[in-house]
Amino acid sequence: VLFPDYLATRGILPGIKVDKGAMDLALCPGEKVTEGLDGLRPRLAEYFKLGARFAKWRAVITIGEGIPSHACLYANAHALARYAALCQEASIVPMIEPEVLLDGNHTVERCEEVTEATLRATYAAMAAHNVSLEHLILKTSMVVSGKECPRQANVDEVAERTVRVLKRTVPAAQPGIVFLSGGQSDEAATAHLNAMAAMKGLPWPLTFSYSRALQNPALKTWRGQSSNATSAQKAFHHRAHMNGLAAQGKWKPELEKQAA
């Protein structure tokens, strides 16, 4: 039984990551551009035949002294738009992921500034390439303090700044926004999502597309031992349940005790 066929019987739509990774951007020290556009059209046609119904492309934006540059923002926005247009041509829903990295000692104010510039460039490129926003998924990072910043923004501040940037840059036609955890702790990623989802008057639904913040508890419990498999499944289920509640604005810290 092919994996996409099996997923379909469970009501799950298969997707595929189609970029070829972030490479050094020429003449822009410390910055990256994601490659993989060459040959993407025939690859997407093949992926559709194999059962893929959505795809993902990640752009990496680093905050540092004098960066990100306009060149970096433009190059990554352009690549995201070309990828998204090719996906829609192939009847595959594109997920765009312009990630502003957590690494660094930048302030939350600087992260907000860069995130806004990144999303502005991204959606300008989408418009230029005739991408249908109604058939697009945004996977974005949250506005948080740099990992080494002495002052770490609290949950309410992260939520307020993130939603402010999204309202300024993401059209209401966008059908949904999913967040990446970007190296946050498991519970912090849940708390931040919950604070945003609980806000009134948002034009789009918010949910999660976490990896580390979803999988870490299960991996730590499992430790490669088959005897720990059941406990690891319970740990994964608990984290998924907590994030599911957070996406509805219904999570509370005391619910974490259920994991015990």
Coordinates of C-alpha atoms in Angstrom, one line a residue:
V1 CA 0.0 0.0 0.0
L2 CA 1.5 3.3 -1.0
F3 CA 1.9 5.8 1.8
P4 CA -0.2 8.6 0.2
D5 CA -3.0 6.1 -0.4
Y6 CA -2.9 4.9 3.2
L7 CA -3.0 8.5 4.5
A8 CA -6.0 9.2 2.2
T9 CA -8.0 6.4 3.9
R10 CA -7.4 8.1 7.2
G11 CA -8.6 11.5 6.0
I12 CA -5.1 12.9 5.8
L13 CA -3.9 15.0 2.8
P14 CA -0.2 14.2 1.9
G15 CA 2.2 17.1 1.2
I16 CA 5.8 17.4 0.3
K17 CA 8.7 19.8 0.9
V18 CA 10.0 20.8 -2.6
D19 CA 12.8 23.3 -1.9
K20 CA 16.4 22.3 -2.0
G21 CA 17.6 24.1 1.0
A22 CA 19.0 27.6 1.9
M23 CA 22.3 28.5 0.3
D24 CA 24.6 31.5 0.8
L25 CA 23.3 34.5 -1.0
A26 CA 26.0 35.9 -3.3
L27 CA 27.6 39.2 -2.2
C28 CA 25.4 39.2 1.0
P29 CA 27.5 37.9 3.8
G30 CA 25.6 36.0 6.5
E31 CA 22.4 35.8 4.4
K32 CA 20.7 32.9 2.7
V33 CA 18.4 32.3 -0.3
T34 CA 16.4 29.1 -0.8
E35 CA 17.0 27.2 -4.1
G36 CA 15.1 24.6 -6.0
L37 CA 13.1 26.4 -8.7
D38 CA 15.0 24.7 -11.6
G39 CA 13.0 21.8 -12.8
L40 CA 10.2 22.4 -10.2
R41 CA 7.4 22.3 -12.8
P42 CA 7.9 18.7 -13.9
R43 CA 8.7 17.7 -10.3
L44 CA 5.3 19.1 -9.1
A45 CA 3.5 17.3 -11.9
E46 CA 5.1 14.0 -10.7
Y47 CA 4.3 14.8 -7.0
F48 CA 0.7 15.4 -7.9
K49 CA 0.5 12.0 -9.6
L50 CA 2.0 10.4 -6.5
G51 CA -0.7 11.9 -4.3
A52 CA 0.7 15.2 -3.0
R53 CA -1.9 17.9 -2.5
F54 CA 0.2 20.6 -0.8
A55 CA 3.8 21.5 -0.7
K56 CA 6.2 23.6 1.4
W57 CA 9.0 26.0 0.7
R58 CA 11.1 27.5 3.5
A59 CA 12.9 30.9 3.3
V60 CA 15.4 31.8 6.0
I61 CA 15.8 35.4 7.2
T62 CA 18.6 36.1 9.7
I63 CA 18.7 39.2 12.0
G64 CA 22.1 40.6 12.5
E65 CA 24.2 43.7 12.2
G66 CA 23.0 45.4 9.0
I67 CA 20.9 42.4 7.9
P68 CA 18.5 41.4 6.6
S69 CA 19.3 43.4 3.4
H70 CA 16.8 44.4 0.8
A71 CA 18.5 42.0 -1.5
C72 CA 17.9 39.1 0.8
L73 CA 14.2 39.9 1.4
Y74 CA 13.6 40.5 -2.3
A75 CA 15.4 37.3 -3.4
N76 CA 13.5 35.1 -0.9
A77 CA 10.1 36.7 -1.6
H78 CA 10.6 36.3 -5.3
A79 CA 11.5 32.6 -4.9
L80 CA 8.5 32.0 -2.6
A81 CA 6.2 33.6 -5.2
R82 CA 7.5 31.7 -8.2
Y83 CA 7.2 28.4 -6.2
A84 CA 3.7 29.3 -5.1
A85 CA 2.6 30.1 -8.7
L86 CA 4.0 26.8 -10.0
C87 CA 2.3 24.9 -7.2
Q88 CA -1.1 26.4 -8.0
E89 CA -0.6 25.7 -11.7
A90 CA -0.1 22.1 -10.8
S91 CA -3.2 22.0 -8.5
I92 CA -1.1 21.7 -5.4
V93 CA -1.7 24.1 -2.5
P94 CA 1.5 26.0 -1.7
M95 CA 2.6 26.6 1.9
I96 CA 5.0 29.5 2.1
E97 CA 7.3 29.7 5.1
P98 CA 9.3 33.0 5.4
E99 CA 11.0 32.2 8.7
V100 CA 12.7 35.0 10.7
L101 CA 15.2 33.1 12.8
L102 CA 15.2 33.2 16.6
D103 CA 19.0 33.1 16.8
G104 CA 20.8 36.2 17.9
N105 CA 20.7 38.9 20.6
H106 CA 18.2 41.2 18.8
T107 CA 15.3 42.8 20.7
V108 CA 11.6 41.9 20.2
E109 CA 11.2 45.4 18.7
R110 CA 13.8 44.5 16.0
C111 CA 12.2 41.2 15.4
E112 CA 8.8 42.9 14.8
E113 CA 10.4 45.3 12.3
V114 CA 12.1 42.5 10.3
T115 CA 9.0 40.3 10.4
E116 CA 6.9 43.1 9.0
A117 CA 9.4 43.8 6.3
T118 CA 9.6 40.1 5.4
L119 CA 5.9 39.7 5.1
R120 CA 5.4 42.9 3.2
A121 CA 8.0 41.8 0.6
T122 CA 6.5 38.3 0.5
Y123 CA 2.9 39.4 -0.2
A124 CA 4.0 42.1 -2.7
A125 CA 5.8 39.2 -4.6
M126 CA 2.6 37.0 -4.4
A127 CA 0.6 39.8 -6.0
A128 CA 3.2 40.4 -8.8
H129 CA 3.1 36.7 -9.7
N130 CA -0.7 36.4 -9.7
V131 CA -0.8 33.9 -6.8
S132 CA -4.3 33.3 -5.5
L133 CA -4.3 34.1 -1.8
E134 CA -7.5 32.1 -1.3
H135 CA -5.5 28.9 -2.2
L136 CA -2.4 29.6 -0.1
I137 CA -1.2 28.7 3.4
L138 CA 1.1 31.0 5.4
K139 CA 3.5 29.4 7.8
T140 CA 5.2 32.1 9.7
S141 CA 7.4 32.7 12.8
M142 CA 6.2 34.6 15.8
V143 CA 7.6 38.0 16.9
V144 CA 9.9 37.0 19.8
S145 CA 13.1 38.3 21.4
G146 CA 16.4 36.8 20.1
K147 CA 17.5 33.8 21.9
E148 CA 20.5 35.7 23.5
C149 CA 18.6 38.9 24.2
P150 CA 18.7 39.9 27.9
R151 CA 15.1 40.9 27.9
Q152 CA 12.7 38.2 26.8
A153 CA 9.3 39.4 25.8
N154 CA 6.4 37.8 27.8
V155 CA 3.5 35.9 26.3
D156 CA 1.1 38.8 26.0
E157 CA 3.8 41.0 24.3
V158 CA 4.7 38.3 21.8
A159 CA 1.0 37.8 21.0
E160 CA 0.3 41.5 20.6
R161 CA 3.3 42.2 18.4
T162 CA 2.8 39.2 16.2
V163 CA -0.9 39.9 15.6
R164 CA -0.1 43.5 14.9
V165 CA 2.4 42.6 12.2
L166 CA 0.0 40.1 10.7
K167 CA -2.9 42.6 10.5
R168 CA -0.6 45.1 8.8
T169 CA 0.7 42.7 6.2
V170 CA -1.5 39.6 5.6
P171 CA -4.6 40.2 3.5
A172 CA -7.9 39.0 4.9
A173 CA -8.3 36.8 1.8
Q174 CA -5.6 34.5 3.3
P175 CA -7.6 31.4 4.4
G176 CA -5.4 30.5 7.4
I177 CA -2.1 31.0 9.2
V178 CA 0.0 28.3 10.8
F179 CA 2.9 29.1 13.1
L180 CA 6.3 27.4 13.3
S181 CA 7.8 27.1 16.8
G182 CA 11.2 28.2 15.6
G183 CA 13.2 26.8 18.5
Q184 CA 10.8 27.9 21.3
S185 CA 10.2 25.6 24.2
D186 CA 7.2 23.2 24.0
E187 CA 5.1 25.1 26.4
A188 CA 6.1 28.6 25.3
A189 CA 5.0 27.8 21.7
T190 CA 1.6 26.6 23.1
A191 CA 1.2 29.6 25.3
H192 CA 2.0 32.1 22.6
L193 CA -0.4 30.5 20.1
N194 CA -3.2 30.4 22.7
A195 CA -2.8 34.1 23.5
M196 CA -3.1 35.0 19.8
A197 CA -6.0 32.6 19.1
A198 CA -8.0 34.1 22.0
M199 CA -7.9 37.6 20.5
K200 CA -11.2 38.8 19.1
G201 CA -11.7 40.0 15.5
L202 CA -8.9 38.1 13.7
P203 CA -9.6 37.9 10.0
W204 CA -8.0 34.4 9.6
P205 CA -7.9 31.2 11.7
L206 CA -4.6 30.5 13.5
T207 CA -3.2 27.1 14.2
F208 CA 0.2 25.3 14.5
S209 CA 2.7 23.5 12.3
Y210 CA 5.3 22.7 14.9
S211 CA 8.1 20.1 14.7
R212 CA 10.4 20.3 17.7
A213 CA 7.7 21.9 20.0
L214 CA 5.4 19.0 19.1
Q215 CA 7.8 16.1 18.8
N216 CA 10.4 16.8 21.6
P217 CA 8.4 15.3 24.5
A218 CA 7.8 12.1 22.5
L219 CA 11.4 11.7 21.5
K220 CA 12.7 12.4 25.0
T221 CA 10.3 9.7 26.4
W222 CA 11.0 7.2 23.6
R223 CA 14.8 7.4 23.6
G224 CA 14.9 4.7 20.9
Q225 CA 13.6 2.0 23.3
S226 CA 10.6 -0.1 22.1
S227 CA 9.5 -0.5 25.7
N228 CA 8.9 3.3 25.9
A229 CA 6.7 3.4 22.7
T230 CA 3.4 3.6 24.5
S231 CA 4.5 6.3 26.8
A232 CA 6.0 8.3 23.9
Q233 CA 2.7 8.1 22.1
K234 CA 0.9 9.4 25.1
A235 CA 3.4 12.3 25.4
F236 CA 2.9 13.1 21.7
H237 CA -0.9 13.0 22.1
H238 CA -0.8 15.3 25.1
R239 CA 1.3 17.9 23.3
A240 CA -0.9 17.7 20.2
H241 CA -4.0 18.1 22.4
M242 CA -2.6 21.1 24.2
N243 CA -1.8 22.8 20.9
G244 CA -5.2 21.9 19.6
L245 CA -6.8 23.7 22.5
A246 CA -4.4 26.6 22.1
A247 CA -5.5 27.0 18.5
Q248 CA -9.0 27.6 19.8
G249 CA -7.8 29.9 22.6
K250 CA -8.8 27.3 25.2
W251 CA -5.5 26.2 26.7
K252 CA -4.6 26.8 30.3
P253 CA -1.2 26.1 32.0
E254 CA -2.8 23.8 34.6
L255 CA -3.8 21.5 31.8
E256 CA -0.2 20.5 31.4
K257 CA -0.5 18.4 34.6
Q258 CA -2.4 15.9 32.5
A259 CA 0.9 14.8 31.0
A260 CA 2.0 13.2 34.3

